[in-house]
Amino acid sequence: MINTKNWDWGIQNKVLADIAEIKSRYQDVHEFVVSPDGEKIAAPVVLEDDTFTACVNNDQWPDTFEKLWYLRFSPGNKLTALVMSDDEWTLAVDGRVYEENYEYAWDVRFSENGESISMLYKRDNLYGVALNGKPWANGFVAIRDYCLSPDGKRTAATVQVKTLDEADVFGFFAGAWSVAVDGKVWPEKFINAWKPAFSKDGSLVAAEIRTDICEYSVAVNGKSWEKKYGSVWDPVFRPGNGSVIAAVKEGSNWFLAENGSRIWGRNYNQIWLPKLSPDGKRIAAVASPEFGKWTIAVDDRPWAKLFDDMVLAPVFSPDGKRVAAIVKENNHWSIAVDGKTWPESYDMIWDPVFSPCGKNVVAKAEKNGRYAVVLNGKNIGTNYDALWPPIFSPDGDKILLRYIADGKYYREVRPLN
Amino acid sequence: MKLIDSPESKVVDPGLDETIKKLTPEKIKRVVDHVLTKENAGRLQMYIDTCVHCGLCAEACHTYLSRDKDPNFSPVAKVKNTLWELVKQKGDVSPEFIRQAARIAFTECGACRRCSMYCPFGIDIAYLIMIVRRICSLLGVVPQYLQDTTNSHAATSNQMWVHQDEWIDTLQWQEEEAGFEIPGVRIPLEKEGADVMYSVIAPEPKILAQLLGNMAMIMKVAGIDWTMPATDGWDNSNMAMYSGDFEIMGRVERLHWETAARLKVKKIVMGECGHAFRGAVYDGPKWLGWKFPPIPMVHAIEFYYDLIKSGRIKIKEKYKEPVTIQDPCNTVRGRGLGDKLRYVVNELCEDFTDVSPNQEHNYCCMAGGGTINCGPPWKKSRMISNRVKAEQLAATGAKIVITPCHNCHSGIEDIIGYYNLGMHVKFINEILVETMERPE
Ligand code: SF4
Ligand code: SF4
């Protein structure tokens, strides 16, 4: 969770950058990003000599690079970018580059608390994860899905643990994939391993595994659930007790299982992305109760309202009482909260954000190429050239808006009433 | 049950030869029973009950026509020698029979669906053949190279074992290359909220990278707000669909759609590939539970058609060499894009001669349907099955075959070589960048 307490929550609307002026200054300006606290706007920029740097508000980083991309702010408002110099890649944080360089580096992520930064790297033809600039002690022949523990102290990735010759289907089915945690690989090998996930305290890692042509399960710290399934999606830890919940398929039915035992009785045509309430007591998941119809199921009860096109991952309110999700019907996007869809639909909509008390839900939305802030289904700020997702103040009484209008970048704190 | 003795039955493929050694009668029976009764009961029974064995489908199949009407290559015989026997014997068949079924289903039928247009009852032979493939896949009996492609999908979410860094690096390199041709060209990676996510199949970054640079130029000239993912989920292809591993097929498709949803794009434009269109628009969504793609998906043929028709791209000077086209089964027979393809080709090329038969009646190139992915051991058999295709292409007198599909592209390249046709194959993308008006 981002700590927003120290941000400037005084009611105001300030201009922090002149976008048109920034654009006039450089040969090219790529996509803008803004800091979570709204105080900075930045973009990768191309200089006259074709080198790159980052422009932040009215300044720019002192160093230039052969390439710079994936400019992102951390939850703690640090500005990071993947940069290349002398054909080697590394990460720059607020303009300072890490000491370690790599043949390639990519997929930068931040821990939930904003303290840690990780990325994948390739060096000497081996792959691994670098955490806060330090690469793993061991590299692997291939790497794929990875994650950070919530406290940012540990990393885990699915890795290929033995080299396979071209078209070695027998070696593949003997098991060539596993999970490495902080660079140490589980002794167990699987046909495939996907989507590792840490427990809240970082002591356990769960992953989807495949143990035969059509046999799937979940492994926790290397040990497979005894029960095997026809398919499996998205293992996730229940906060508090370290047990794992995943969507599983038996015959043609999907349902949720916990530690290998069925916990939802209803059969679904499809189910994925189970999410737990913060106290770990409630579960919501994207579900298809019948072919071609999608909704959110909360504690095994699907919302009455079903959607034809798409439903994205459920989001719990901080008190765990409410659930919201992005929904799509007739090629229009909207938000549904506790099964009720907002009256208007949009060309695009971003994740719903609950206020700390859970009463209000806000989202960024797009219509006809313009952006709007939508609070509980009503537009409260419209017609921006660009907009970043709104953020509630810690007391939930105010809202931070970060947007571009009339060629200027604004940071606005607005009272809700 | 007598097995067919033919040159094809002697082809060595460890994916079939070694794997059948591990089969037991119980395992075969269990898998056959599961697939026939749990996965397919209704539609399968209807087709079995409906077929009157009239053989009208035979004349539709290029493998039958190319092999001097060898009855074993008629569509109905392919089903008779595989699925009907499995149904009749209730799965009591030998491992050698499974090998034969795998050979026929994977290497002698391209799942092109031409025959179902000629069947008076519209029986979908390709669907029946896919049931055989599903059984073989669950038994682990799949041609080695096709299985390897599916394994790549399973491990990497793309079909050619492309590492994540190779993918991004290739896009950055192609952006640079395209920038030499048209200044300011970009391949905007991970641009959340762009209108379009462009997705391709793995041979593009692996062996045909210039197609990516070409598309970057097309997007720039047309002024499209687009992006490509820098994560897995960029590959829209799906050979797991054709090897019968539907769980892996679903996994790959889910990631593709979720990547588009994550990037907040309004639609996906996909490159010139036919089977990938089928996987992303029909088979993938259906297995996952969608009636139709959750986000609109536009095939490159339609995309180019819209760009030219709307004037977003203007043609400076038409391509001069005589051209013909290949109608890919999955986008022309499957989706009806034949007229749009002809519009695009006529706009781009001065000298176009159509194939005969054409549009939805066109002959399959025998590369799609997973057939070309069965690899070198089966190439000769594939080439023999392609004789009518070679004759059809030669009759056009064209020098260039425009093939808006990766499988057709590779398959027709093989045909041109094997039958010495003296032609070349090109994607629309390649002719479009050559002929379009560029900014001064
Ligand atoms: S290759 Fe095509 S025409 Fe021949 S049997 Fe298969 S689906 Fe039918
Ligand atoms: S044309 Fe139709 S009915 Fe006749 S043999 Fe072929 S599949 Fe059967």
Coordinates of N, CA, C and O in Angstrom, one line a residue, chain B residues 35 74 79 93 119 138 141 149 155 171 205 209 214 223 237 239 270 297 304 337 404 409:
Chain B
V35 N -12.8 -38.6 -24.4 CA -13.0 -37.6 -25.5 C -14.3 -37.8 -26.2 O -15.0 -36.9 -26.5
S74 N -9.4 -39.5 -49.4 CA -10.7 -38.7 -49.5 C -11.0 -38.4 -48.0 O -10.7 -39.1 -47.1
V79 N -11.7 -40.1 -42.1 CA -12.4 -40.2 -40.8 C -12.7 -41.7 -40.6 O -12.6 -42.2 -39.5
V93 N -8.4 -50.4 -29.5 CA -7.5 -50.4 -30.7 C -6.1 -50.5 -30.3 O -5.8 -50.3 -29.1
C119 N -19.9 -31.4 -49.0 CA -20.8 -32.4 -48.4 C -22.2 -31.9 -48.4 O -22.5 -30.8 -47.9
L138 N -3.9 -36.3 -26.0 CA -4.0 -36.8 -24.6 C -3.2 -38.1 -24.4 O -2.8 -38.4 -23.3
V141 N 0.7 -38.8 -28.4 CA 1.2 -39.3 -29.7 C 1.0 -38.1 -30.7 O -0.1 -38.0 -31.3
T149 N 6.4 -27.3 -30.8 CA 5.8 -26.0 -31.0 C 4.8 -25.8 -29.8 O 4.7 -24.7 -29.2
A155 N 5.6 -23.2 -22.5 CA 6.6 -22.7 -21.6 C 6.8 -21.2 -21.8 O 7.1 -20.5 -20.8
L171 N 12.2 -5.6 -31.2 CA 11.3 -4.5 -31.5 C 12.1 -3.2 -31.5 O 11.9 -2.3 -32.4
P205 N 9.4 -12.0 -34.9 CA 10.7 -11.6 -34.2 C 11.8 -12.6 -34.5 O 13.0 -12.2 -34.4
A209 N 12.0 -10.4 -39.0 CA 11.9 -9.2 -38.2 C 11.5 -7.9 -39.0 O 10.9 -7.0 -38.5
N214 N 8.4 -2.9 -41.0 CA 7.4 -2.5 -42.0 C 6.1 -2.0 -41.4 O 5.6 -1.0 -41.8
G223 N -0.9 7.2 -39.2 CA -1.2 8.0 -38.0 C -2.0 7.2 -37.0 O -2.9 7.7 -36.4
S237 N -0.4 -16.6 -32.1 CA -0.5 -17.8 -32.8 C -0.9 -19.0 -31.8 O -0.8 -18.7 -30.6
M239 N -0.5 -23.1 -32.0 CA -0.3 -24.5 -32.5 C -0.9 -25.5 -31.6 O -1.1 -26.7 -32.0
M270 N -4.1 -7.8 -35.8 CA -3.2 -8.9 -35.9 C -2.5 -8.9 -37.2 O -3.1 -8.6 -38.3
M297 N -11.2 -7.7 -32.7 CA -9.9 -8.2 -33.3 C -10.0 -8.0 -34.8 O -11.0 -8.4 -35.5
Y304 N -5.6 -3.3 -43.6 CA -5.0 -2.6 -44.8 C -6.1 -2.1 -45.6 O -6.1 -1.0 -46.2
L337 N -13.0 -12.8 -46.0 CA -12.2 -11.6 -46.3 C -11.7 -11.6 -47.7 O -10.8 -10.8 -48.1
P404 N -1.2 -13.6 -47.4 CA -1.3 -12.9 -46.1 C -1.5 -13.9 -44.9 O -2.4 -13.8 -44.1
H409 N 2.6 -18.8 -46.4 CA 3.8 -18.2 -46.9 C 4.9 -19.3 -46.9 O 5.5 -19.5 -47.9

